[in-house]
Short mmCIF file of C-alpha atoms and ligand atoms in Angstrom, two decimals:
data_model
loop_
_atom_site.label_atom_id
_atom_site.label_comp_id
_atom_site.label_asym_id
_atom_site.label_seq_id
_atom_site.Cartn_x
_atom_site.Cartn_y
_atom_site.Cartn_z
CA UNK L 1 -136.40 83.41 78.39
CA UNK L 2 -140.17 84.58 79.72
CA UNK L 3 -141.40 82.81 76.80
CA UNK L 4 -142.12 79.05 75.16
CA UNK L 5 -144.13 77.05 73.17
CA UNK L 6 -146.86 74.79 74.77
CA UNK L 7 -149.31 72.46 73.86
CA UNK L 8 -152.80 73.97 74.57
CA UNK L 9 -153.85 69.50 75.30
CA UNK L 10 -150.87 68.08 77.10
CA UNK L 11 -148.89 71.18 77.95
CA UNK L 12 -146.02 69.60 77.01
CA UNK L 13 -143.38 72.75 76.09
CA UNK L 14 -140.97 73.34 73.06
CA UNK L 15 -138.26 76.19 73.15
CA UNK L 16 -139.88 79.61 71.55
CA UNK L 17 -136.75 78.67 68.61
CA UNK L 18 -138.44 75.43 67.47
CA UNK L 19 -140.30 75.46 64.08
CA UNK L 20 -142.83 73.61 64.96
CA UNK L 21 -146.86 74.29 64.70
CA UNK L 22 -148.41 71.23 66.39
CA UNK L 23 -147.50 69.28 69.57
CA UNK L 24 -144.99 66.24 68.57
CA UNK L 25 -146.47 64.29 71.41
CA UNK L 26 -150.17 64.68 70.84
CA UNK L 27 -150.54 66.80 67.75
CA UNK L 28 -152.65 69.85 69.72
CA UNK L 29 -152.36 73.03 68.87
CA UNK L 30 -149.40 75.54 70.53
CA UNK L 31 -149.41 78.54 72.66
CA UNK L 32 -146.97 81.27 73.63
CA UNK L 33 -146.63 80.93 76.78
CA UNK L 34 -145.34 84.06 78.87
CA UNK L 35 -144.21 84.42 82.48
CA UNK L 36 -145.53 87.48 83.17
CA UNK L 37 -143.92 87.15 86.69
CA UNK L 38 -140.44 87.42 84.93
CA UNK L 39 -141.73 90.72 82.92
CA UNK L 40 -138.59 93.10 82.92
CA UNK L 41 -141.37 96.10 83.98
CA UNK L 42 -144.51 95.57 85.99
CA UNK L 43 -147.23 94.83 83.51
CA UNK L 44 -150.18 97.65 84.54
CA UNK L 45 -152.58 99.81 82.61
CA UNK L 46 -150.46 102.83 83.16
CA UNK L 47 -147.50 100.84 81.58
CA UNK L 48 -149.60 101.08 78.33
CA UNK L 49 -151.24 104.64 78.59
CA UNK L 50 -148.23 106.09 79.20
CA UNK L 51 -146.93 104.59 75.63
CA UNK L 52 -149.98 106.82 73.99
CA UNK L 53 -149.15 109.17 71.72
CA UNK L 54 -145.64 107.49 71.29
CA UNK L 55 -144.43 109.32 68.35
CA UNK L 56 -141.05 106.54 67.53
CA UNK L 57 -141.36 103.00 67.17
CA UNK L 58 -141.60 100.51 68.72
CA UNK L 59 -144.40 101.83 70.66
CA UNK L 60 -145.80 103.92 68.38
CA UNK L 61 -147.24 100.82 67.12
CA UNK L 62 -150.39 99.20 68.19
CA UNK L 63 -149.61 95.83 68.49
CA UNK L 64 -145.99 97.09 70.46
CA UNK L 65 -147.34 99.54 72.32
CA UNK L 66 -148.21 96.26 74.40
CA UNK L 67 -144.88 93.75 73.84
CA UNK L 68 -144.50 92.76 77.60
CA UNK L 69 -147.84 90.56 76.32
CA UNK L 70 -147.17 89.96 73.20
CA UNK L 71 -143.32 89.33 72.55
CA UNK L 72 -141.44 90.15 75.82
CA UNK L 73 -138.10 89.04 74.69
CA UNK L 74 -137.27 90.30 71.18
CA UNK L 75 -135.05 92.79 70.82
CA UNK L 76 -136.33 96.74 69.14
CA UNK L 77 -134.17 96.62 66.43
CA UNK L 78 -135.64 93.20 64.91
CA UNK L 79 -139.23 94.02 65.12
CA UNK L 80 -140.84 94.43 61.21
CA UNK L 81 -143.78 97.19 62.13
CA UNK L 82 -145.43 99.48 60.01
CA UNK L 83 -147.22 101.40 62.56
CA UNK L 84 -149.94 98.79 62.90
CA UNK L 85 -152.56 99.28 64.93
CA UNK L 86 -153.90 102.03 66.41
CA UNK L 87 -157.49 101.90 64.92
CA UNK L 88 -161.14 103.57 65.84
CA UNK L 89 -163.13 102.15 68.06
CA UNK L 90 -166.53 103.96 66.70
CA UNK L 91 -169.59 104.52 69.04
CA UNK L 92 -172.38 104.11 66.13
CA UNK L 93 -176.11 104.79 67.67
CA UNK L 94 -177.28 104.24 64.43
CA UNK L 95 -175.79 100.58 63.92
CA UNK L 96 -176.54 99.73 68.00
CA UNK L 97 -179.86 100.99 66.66
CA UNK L 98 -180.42 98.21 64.08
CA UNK L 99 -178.66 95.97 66.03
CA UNK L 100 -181.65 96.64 69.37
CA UNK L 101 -178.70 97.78 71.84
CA UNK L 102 -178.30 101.06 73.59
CA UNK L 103 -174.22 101.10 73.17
CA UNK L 104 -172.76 99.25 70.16
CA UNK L 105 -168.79 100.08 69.68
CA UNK L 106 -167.09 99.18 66.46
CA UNK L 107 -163.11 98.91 66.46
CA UNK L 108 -162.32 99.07 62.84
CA UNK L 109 -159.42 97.10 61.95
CA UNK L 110 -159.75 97.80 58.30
CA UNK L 111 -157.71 100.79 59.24
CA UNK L 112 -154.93 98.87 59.59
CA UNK L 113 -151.98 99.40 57.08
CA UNK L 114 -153.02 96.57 54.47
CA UNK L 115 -156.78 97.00 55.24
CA UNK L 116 -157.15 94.52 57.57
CA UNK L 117 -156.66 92.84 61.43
CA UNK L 118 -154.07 90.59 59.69
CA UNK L 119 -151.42 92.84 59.90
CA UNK L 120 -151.36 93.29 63.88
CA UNK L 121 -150.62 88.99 63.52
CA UNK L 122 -148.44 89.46 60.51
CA UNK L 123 -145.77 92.24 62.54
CA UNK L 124 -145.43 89.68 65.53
CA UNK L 125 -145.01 86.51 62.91
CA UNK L 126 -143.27 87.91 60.15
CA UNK L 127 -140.58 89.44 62.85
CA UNK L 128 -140.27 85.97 64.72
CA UNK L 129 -139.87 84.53 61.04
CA UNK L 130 -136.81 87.01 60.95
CA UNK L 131 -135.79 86.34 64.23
CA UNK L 132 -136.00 82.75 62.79
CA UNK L 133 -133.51 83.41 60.24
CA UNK L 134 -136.08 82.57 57.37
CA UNK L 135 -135.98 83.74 53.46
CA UNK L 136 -139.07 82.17 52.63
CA UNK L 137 -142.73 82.38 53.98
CA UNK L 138 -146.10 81.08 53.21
CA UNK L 139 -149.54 81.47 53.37
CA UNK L 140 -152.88 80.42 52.03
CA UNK L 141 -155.57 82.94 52.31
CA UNK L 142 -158.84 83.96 51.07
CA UNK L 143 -156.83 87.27 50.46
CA UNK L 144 -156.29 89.15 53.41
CA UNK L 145 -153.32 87.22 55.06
CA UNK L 146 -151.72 87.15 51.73
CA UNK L 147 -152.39 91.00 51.16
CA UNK L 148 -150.59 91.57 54.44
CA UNK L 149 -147.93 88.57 54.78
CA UNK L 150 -146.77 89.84 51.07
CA UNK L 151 -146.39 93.57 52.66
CA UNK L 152 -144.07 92.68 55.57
CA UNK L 153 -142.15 89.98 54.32
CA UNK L 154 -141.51 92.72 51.57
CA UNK L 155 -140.38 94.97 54.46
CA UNK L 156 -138.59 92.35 55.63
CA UNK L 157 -136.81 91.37 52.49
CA UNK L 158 -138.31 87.76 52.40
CA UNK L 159 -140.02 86.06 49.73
CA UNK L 160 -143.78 85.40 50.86
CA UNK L 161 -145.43 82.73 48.93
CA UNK L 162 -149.23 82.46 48.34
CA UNK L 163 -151.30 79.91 47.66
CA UNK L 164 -155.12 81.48 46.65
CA UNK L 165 -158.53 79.74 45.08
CA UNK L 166 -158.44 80.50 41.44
CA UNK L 167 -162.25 81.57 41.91
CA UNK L 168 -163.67 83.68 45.06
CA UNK L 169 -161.49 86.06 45.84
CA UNK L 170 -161.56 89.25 46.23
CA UNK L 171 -160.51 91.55 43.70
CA UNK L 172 -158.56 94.41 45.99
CA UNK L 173 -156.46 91.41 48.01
CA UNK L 174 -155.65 89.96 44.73
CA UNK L 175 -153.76 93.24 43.88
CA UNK L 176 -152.81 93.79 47.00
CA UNK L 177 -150.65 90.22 46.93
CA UNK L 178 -149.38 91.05 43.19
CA UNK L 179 -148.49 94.66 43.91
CA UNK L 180 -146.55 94.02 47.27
CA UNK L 181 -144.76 91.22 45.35
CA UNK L 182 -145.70 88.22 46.69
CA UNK L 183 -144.92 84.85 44.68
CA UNK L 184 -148.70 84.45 43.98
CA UNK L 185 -149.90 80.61 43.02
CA UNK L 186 -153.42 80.10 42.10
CA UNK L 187 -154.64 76.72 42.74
CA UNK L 188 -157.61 75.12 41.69
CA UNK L 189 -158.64 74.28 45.32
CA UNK L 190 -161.05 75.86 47.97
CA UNK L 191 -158.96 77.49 51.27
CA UNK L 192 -159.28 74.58 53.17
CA UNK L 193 -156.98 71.88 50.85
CA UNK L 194 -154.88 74.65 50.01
CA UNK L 195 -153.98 75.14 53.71
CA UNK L 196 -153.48 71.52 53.78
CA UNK L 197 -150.85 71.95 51.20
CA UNK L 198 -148.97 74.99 51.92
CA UNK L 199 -148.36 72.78 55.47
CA UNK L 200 -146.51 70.00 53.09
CA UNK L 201 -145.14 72.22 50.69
CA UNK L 202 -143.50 74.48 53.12
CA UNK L 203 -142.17 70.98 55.64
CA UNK L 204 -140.52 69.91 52.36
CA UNK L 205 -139.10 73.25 51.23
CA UNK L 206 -138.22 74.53 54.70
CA UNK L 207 -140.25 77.58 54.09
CA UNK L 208 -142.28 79.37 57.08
CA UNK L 209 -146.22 78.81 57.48
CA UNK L 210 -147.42 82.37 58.22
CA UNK L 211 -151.06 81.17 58.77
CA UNK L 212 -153.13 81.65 62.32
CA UNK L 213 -151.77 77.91 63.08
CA UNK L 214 -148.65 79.45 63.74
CA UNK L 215 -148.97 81.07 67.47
CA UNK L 216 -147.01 84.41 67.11
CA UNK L 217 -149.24 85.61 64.56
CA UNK L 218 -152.17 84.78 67.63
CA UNK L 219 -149.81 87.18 69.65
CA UNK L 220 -150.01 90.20 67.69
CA UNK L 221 -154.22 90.02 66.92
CA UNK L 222 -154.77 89.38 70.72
CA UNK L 223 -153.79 93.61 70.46
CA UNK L 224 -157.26 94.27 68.87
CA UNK L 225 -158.68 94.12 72.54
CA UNK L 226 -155.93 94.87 74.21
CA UNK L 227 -156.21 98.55 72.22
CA UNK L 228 -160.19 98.17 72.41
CA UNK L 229 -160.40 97.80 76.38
CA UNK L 230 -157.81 100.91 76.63
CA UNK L 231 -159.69 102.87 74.03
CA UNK L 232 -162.72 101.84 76.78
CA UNK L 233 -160.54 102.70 79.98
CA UNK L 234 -160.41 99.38 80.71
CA UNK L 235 -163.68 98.92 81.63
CA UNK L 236 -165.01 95.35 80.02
CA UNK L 237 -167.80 95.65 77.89
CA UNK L 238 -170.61 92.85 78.16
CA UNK L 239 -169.87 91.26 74.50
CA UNK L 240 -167.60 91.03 71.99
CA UNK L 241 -168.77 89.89 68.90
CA UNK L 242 -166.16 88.68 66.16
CA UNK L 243 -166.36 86.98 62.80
CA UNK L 244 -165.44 83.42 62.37
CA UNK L 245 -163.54 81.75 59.27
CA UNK L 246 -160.33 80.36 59.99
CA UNK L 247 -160.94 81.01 63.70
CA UNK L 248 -157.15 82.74 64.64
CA UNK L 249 -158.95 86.04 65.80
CA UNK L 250 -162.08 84.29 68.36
CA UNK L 251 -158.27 82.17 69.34
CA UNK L 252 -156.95 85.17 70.04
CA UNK L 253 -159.26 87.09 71.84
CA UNK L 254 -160.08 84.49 74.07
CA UNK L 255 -156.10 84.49 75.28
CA UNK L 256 -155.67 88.09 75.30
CA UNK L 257 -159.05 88.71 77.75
CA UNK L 258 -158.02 85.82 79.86
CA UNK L 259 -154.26 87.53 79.90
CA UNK L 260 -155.89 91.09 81.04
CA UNK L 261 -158.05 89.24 83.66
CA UNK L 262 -154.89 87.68 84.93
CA UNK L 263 -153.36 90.46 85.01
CA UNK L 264 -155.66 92.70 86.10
CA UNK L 265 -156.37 94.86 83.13
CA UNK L 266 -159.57 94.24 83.46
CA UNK L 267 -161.90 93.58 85.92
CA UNK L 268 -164.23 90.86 84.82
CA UNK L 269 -164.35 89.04 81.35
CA UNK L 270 -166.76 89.73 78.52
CA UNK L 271 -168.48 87.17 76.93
CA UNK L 272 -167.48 85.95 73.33
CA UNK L 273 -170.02 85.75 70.58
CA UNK L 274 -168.43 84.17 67.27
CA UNK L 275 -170.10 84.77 64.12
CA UNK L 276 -170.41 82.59 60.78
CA UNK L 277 -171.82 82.63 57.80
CA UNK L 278 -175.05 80.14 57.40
CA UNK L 279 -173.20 78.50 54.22
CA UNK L 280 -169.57 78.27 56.32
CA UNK L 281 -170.80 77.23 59.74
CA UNK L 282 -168.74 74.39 60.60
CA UNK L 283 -167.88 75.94 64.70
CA UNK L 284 -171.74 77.07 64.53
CA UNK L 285 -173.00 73.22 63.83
CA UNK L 286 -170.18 71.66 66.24
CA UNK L 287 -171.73 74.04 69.48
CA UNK L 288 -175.32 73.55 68.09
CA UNK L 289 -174.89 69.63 68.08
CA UNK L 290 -172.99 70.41 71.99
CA UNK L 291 -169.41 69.68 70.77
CA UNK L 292 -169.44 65.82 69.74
CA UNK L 293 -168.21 64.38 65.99
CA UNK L 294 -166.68 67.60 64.78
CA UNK L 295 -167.83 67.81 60.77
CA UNK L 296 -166.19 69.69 58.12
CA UNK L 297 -168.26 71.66 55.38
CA UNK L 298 -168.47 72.25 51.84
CA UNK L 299 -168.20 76.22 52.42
CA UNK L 300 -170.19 78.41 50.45
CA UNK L 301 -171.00 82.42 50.94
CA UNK L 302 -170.67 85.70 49.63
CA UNK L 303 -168.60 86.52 52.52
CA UNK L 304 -165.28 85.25 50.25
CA UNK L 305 -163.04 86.04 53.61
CA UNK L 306 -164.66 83.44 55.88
CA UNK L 307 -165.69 80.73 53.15
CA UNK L 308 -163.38 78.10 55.07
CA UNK L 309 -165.18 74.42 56.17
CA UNK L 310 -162.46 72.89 57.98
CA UNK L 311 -160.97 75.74 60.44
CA UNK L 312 -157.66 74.80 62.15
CA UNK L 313 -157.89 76.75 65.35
CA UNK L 314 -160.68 74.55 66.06
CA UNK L 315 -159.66 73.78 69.77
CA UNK L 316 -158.38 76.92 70.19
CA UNK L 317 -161.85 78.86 69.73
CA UNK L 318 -163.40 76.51 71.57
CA UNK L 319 -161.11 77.04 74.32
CA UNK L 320 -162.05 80.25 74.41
CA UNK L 321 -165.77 80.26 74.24
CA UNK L 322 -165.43 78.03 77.85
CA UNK L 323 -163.43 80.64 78.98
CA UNK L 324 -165.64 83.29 78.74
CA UNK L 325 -169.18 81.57 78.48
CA UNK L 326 -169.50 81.90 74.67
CA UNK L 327 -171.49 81.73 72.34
CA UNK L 328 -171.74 80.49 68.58
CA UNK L 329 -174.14 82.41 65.82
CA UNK L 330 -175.06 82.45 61.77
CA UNK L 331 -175.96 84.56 59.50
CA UNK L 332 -177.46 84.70 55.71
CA UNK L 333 -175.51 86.40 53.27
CA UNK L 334 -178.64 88.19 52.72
CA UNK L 335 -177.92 89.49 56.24
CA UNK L 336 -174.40 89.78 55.99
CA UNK L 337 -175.31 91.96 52.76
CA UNK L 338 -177.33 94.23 54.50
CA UNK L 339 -175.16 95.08 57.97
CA UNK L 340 -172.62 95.46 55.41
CA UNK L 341 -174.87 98.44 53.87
CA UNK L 342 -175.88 100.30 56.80
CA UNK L 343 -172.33 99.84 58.02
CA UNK L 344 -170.69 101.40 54.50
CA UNK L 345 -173.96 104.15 54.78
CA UNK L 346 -173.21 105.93 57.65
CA UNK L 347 -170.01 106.67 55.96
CA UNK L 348 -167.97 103.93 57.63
CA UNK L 349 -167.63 100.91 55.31
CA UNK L 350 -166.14 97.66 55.73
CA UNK L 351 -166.17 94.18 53.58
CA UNK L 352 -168.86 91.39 53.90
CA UNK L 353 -167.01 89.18 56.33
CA UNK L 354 -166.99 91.80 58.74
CA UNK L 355 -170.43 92.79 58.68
CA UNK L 356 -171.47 89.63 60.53
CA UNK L 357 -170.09 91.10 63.46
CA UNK L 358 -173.28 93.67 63.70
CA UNK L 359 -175.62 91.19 61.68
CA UNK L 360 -174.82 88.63 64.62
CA UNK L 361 -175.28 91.22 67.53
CA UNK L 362 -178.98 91.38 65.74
CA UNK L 363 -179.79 88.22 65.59
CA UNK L 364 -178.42 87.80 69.05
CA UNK L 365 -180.42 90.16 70.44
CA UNK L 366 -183.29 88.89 68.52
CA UNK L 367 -183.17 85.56 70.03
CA UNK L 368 -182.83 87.41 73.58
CA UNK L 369 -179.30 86.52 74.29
CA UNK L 370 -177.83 89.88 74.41
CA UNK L 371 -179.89 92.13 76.28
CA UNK L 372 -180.95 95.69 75.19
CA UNK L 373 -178.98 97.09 78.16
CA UNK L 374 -175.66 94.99 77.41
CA UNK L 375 -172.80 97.28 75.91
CA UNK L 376 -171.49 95.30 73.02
CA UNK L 377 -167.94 95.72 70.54
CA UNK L 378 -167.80 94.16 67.56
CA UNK L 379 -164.68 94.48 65.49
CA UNK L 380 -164.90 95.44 61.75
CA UNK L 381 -161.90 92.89 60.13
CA UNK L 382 -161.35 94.43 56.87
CA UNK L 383 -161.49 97.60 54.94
CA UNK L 384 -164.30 98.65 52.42
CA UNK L 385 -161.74 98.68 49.01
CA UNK L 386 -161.05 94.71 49.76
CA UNK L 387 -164.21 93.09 48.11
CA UNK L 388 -165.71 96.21 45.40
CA UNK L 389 -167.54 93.70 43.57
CA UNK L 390 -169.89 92.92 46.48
CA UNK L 391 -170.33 96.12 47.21
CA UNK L 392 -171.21 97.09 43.25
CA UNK L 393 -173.33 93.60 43.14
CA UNK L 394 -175.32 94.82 45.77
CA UNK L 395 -176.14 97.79 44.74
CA UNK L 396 -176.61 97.10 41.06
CA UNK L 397 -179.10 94.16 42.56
CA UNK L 398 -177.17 91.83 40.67
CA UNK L 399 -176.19 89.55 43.58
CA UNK L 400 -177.94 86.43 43.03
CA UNK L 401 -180.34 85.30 45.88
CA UNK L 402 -179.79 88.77 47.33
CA UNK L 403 -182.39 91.45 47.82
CA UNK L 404 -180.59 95.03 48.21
CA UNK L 405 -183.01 96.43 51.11
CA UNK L 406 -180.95 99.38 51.88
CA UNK L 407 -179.85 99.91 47.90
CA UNK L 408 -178.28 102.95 47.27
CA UNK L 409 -178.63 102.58 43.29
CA UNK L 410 -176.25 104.90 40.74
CA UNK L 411 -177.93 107.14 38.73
CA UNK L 412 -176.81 108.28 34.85
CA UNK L 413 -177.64 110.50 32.18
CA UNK L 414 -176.64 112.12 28.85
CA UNK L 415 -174.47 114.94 29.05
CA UNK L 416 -177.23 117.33 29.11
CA UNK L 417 -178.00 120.24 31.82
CA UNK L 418 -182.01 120.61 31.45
CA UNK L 419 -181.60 116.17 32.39
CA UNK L 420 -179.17 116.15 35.01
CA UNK L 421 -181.26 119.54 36.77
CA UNK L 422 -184.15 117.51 36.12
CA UNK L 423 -182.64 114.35 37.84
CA UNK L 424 -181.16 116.15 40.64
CA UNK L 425 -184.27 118.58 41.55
CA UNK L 426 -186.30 117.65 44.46
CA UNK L 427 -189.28 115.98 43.79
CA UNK L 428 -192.52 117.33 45.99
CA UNK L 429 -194.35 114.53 47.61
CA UNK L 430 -197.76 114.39 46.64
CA UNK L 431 -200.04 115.77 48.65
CA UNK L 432 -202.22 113.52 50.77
CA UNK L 433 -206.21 113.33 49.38
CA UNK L 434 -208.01 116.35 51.02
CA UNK L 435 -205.58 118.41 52.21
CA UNK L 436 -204.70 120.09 49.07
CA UNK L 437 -206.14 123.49 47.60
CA UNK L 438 -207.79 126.42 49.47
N1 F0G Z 1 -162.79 88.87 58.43
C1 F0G Z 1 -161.90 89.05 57.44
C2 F0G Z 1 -161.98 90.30 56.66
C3 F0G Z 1 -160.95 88.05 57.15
O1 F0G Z 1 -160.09 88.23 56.16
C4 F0G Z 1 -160.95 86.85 57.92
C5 F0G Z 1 -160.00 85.79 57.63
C6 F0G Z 1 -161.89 86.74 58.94
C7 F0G Z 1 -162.78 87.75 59.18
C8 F0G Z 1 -161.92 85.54 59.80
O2 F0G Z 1 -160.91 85.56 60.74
O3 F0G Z 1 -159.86 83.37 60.23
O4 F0G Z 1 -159.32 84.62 62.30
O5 F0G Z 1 -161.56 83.55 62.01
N2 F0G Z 1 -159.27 85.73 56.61
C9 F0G Z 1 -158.24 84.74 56.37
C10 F0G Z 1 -157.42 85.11 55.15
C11 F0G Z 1 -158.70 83.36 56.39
O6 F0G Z 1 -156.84 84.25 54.50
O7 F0G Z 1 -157.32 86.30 54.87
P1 F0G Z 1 -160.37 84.19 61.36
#
């Protein structure tokens, strides 16, 4: 087997069958470790272009296009896909614009099947949960792991269980959960206890934890920039910049660059840049204060996706910042708010969470850390239709603390023609004092 578990503190290793999401000798977090030397085909670029434009599964998917890095050893015919993957990468002038960058790329992974990035993590864990043998799997979310984890384990014929705040969600994950079936338990607790006790509830029911603490749903999101450096010819940009809640994605993008550098995919690594929101900051206070006394928060933001205090890829994203010379921003929800409009303006969209991606890039460049000339992707996590009443709050200015700078406000009328003519009639500017008349 090419593949096992290991312990990202001691290294100590655990056969890939073991369900298990924490060392048993020092309680770190755990890898998948591949031997890539024992890869059944060489593992090159043209292994994965040639896979474009796949028209049958598995490699018509995204995430599978690339399995010799992401699950070598699992067989075709257990894999739960639905055609994840495969998303834009959008060159956007007008966002690198307001951002101060020449070349700003967004990859949207709100094109992904359920609407967001989750669904490249929940195809690799949700098919090693089958592999597994299991009926039952869990989750708690802030919406979009449960939207997706209740999809496939649908697919897959598996009860998926999740455990959601009763307040501060968002209202198109909470249908999303209810429609695809999913066994949905409001608690009257904030992400962070809740993901304390879906870890208890599932040891004592024997059901499977289908949060990022479990490593093969790492596997399948390290595919965002696996896809993203292809989409670029494999040619590295000079920053990514990624949101940061729960901290599975900045986890996995730090494994799947240092993979491709490995590997040769790429020829030099890109620096990470994780983003959080100012009232959900806990990474952004541990690198400010250099990395000593790690502190929970209370979280707090409009952002509903990335209000977690206590995230449990801690190490992990840390990890991954050393690799590739990291670093750790905030941002207001008054800025979030207002990437999120230019973003949904141009006619692209995406939820609050993943506006920090270009709000961060801003600020970054505003504090001189990424330079004018530096090309920079950020990655878009979730669709536009997950969070409408942010989107309606904003623009009704009835988000409180919010000003809607770029407000695009609805207008109304009576059903009357000689009104709506009226309303909908250019208006001449007025003419500047002097220039008017013969
Ligand atoms: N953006 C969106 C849209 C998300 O849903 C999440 C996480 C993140 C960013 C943060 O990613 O946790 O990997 O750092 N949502 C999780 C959920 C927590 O339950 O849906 P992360």
């Amino acid at each position: 087997m090419p593949s096992s578990l290991q312990c990202i503190d001691c290294a100590q290793q655990y056969p890939l069958m073991r369900v298990i999401y924490a060392c048993e000798r020092c309680g770190g977090l755990l890898d998948v470790a591949h031997d890539f030397d024992k890869s059944a085909k060489p593992i090159t670029r043209s292994l994965f272009d040639e896979r474009l434009g796949a028209l049958d599964p598995p490699y018509s998917s995204g995430v599978w296009r690339f399995k010799e890095i992401v699950y070598p050893d699992i067989e075709d015919a257990q894999i739960v896909s639905r055609g994840e993957g495969n998303t834009n990468l959008y060159p956007l002038p007008r966002v690198a614009a307001y951002a101060g960058v020449d070349t700003l790329l967004l990859k949207h992974e709100g094109e992904n099947p359920t609407g967001s990035f989750k669904d490249r993590g929940m195809t690799s864990g949700v098919t090693h949960a089958r592999r597994l043998g299991m009926q039952r799997v869990a989750c708690a979310s802030t919406g979009n792991t449960s939207a997706s984890m209740a999809s496939y384990a649908a697919m897959a014929g598996m009860q998926g269980i999740i455990f959601l705040q009763n307040t501060a969600i968002a209202l198109g994950k909470l249908a999303q959960g209810i429609a695809y079936g999913g066994t949905c338990l409001q608690i009257n607790a904030d992400f962070d206890r809740n993901m304390a006790l879906v870890r208890q509830v599932a040891e004592r029911l024997g059901i499977y934890v289908l949060n990022s603490i479990n490593p093969f749903r790492l596997e399948g999101q390290k595919t965002i920039l696996f896809e993203a450096l292809q989409q670029m010819r494999w040619q590295a940009p000079d920053w990514i910049v990624v949101p940061g809640g729960n901290l599975g994605n900045s986890s996995a993008f730090g494994k799947a660059l240092l993979e491709m550098h490995q590997l040769g995919l790429i020829d030099r690594l890109p620096r990470l840049a994780i983003v959080q929101a100012e009232g959900a900051n806990p990474l952004y206070r541990h690198y400010a204060g250099g990395f000593r006394d790690f502190q929970p928060v209370k979280a707090e933001t409009i952002a509903t996706a990335i209000k977690i205090g206590d995230p449990v890829n801690l190490q992990k994203a840390i990890r991954a910042l050393e690799w590739t010379g990291g670093v750790v921003e905030q941002v207001s929800d008054q800025q979030i708010m207002d990437a999120k409009a230019l973003i949904d303006g141009i006619g692209i969209g995406c939820e609050p969470a993943s506006a920090c991606s270009v709000a961060g890039a801003r600020k970054l460049v505003e504090r001189g850390i990424i330079k004018r000339g530096d090309t920079v992707l950020g990655v878009l996590t979730g669709h536009v239709l997950k969070d409408p009443q942010a989107t309606i709050g904003y623009h009704a200015d009835e988000l409180p603390g919010i000003t809607p700078t770029l407000r695009n406000p609805m207008l109304s009328a009576e059903a009357d023609l000689e009104q709506i003519v009226e309303l909908l009639s250019p208006h001449p500017k007025p003419l500047p004092q002097n220039e008017g008349g013969a």
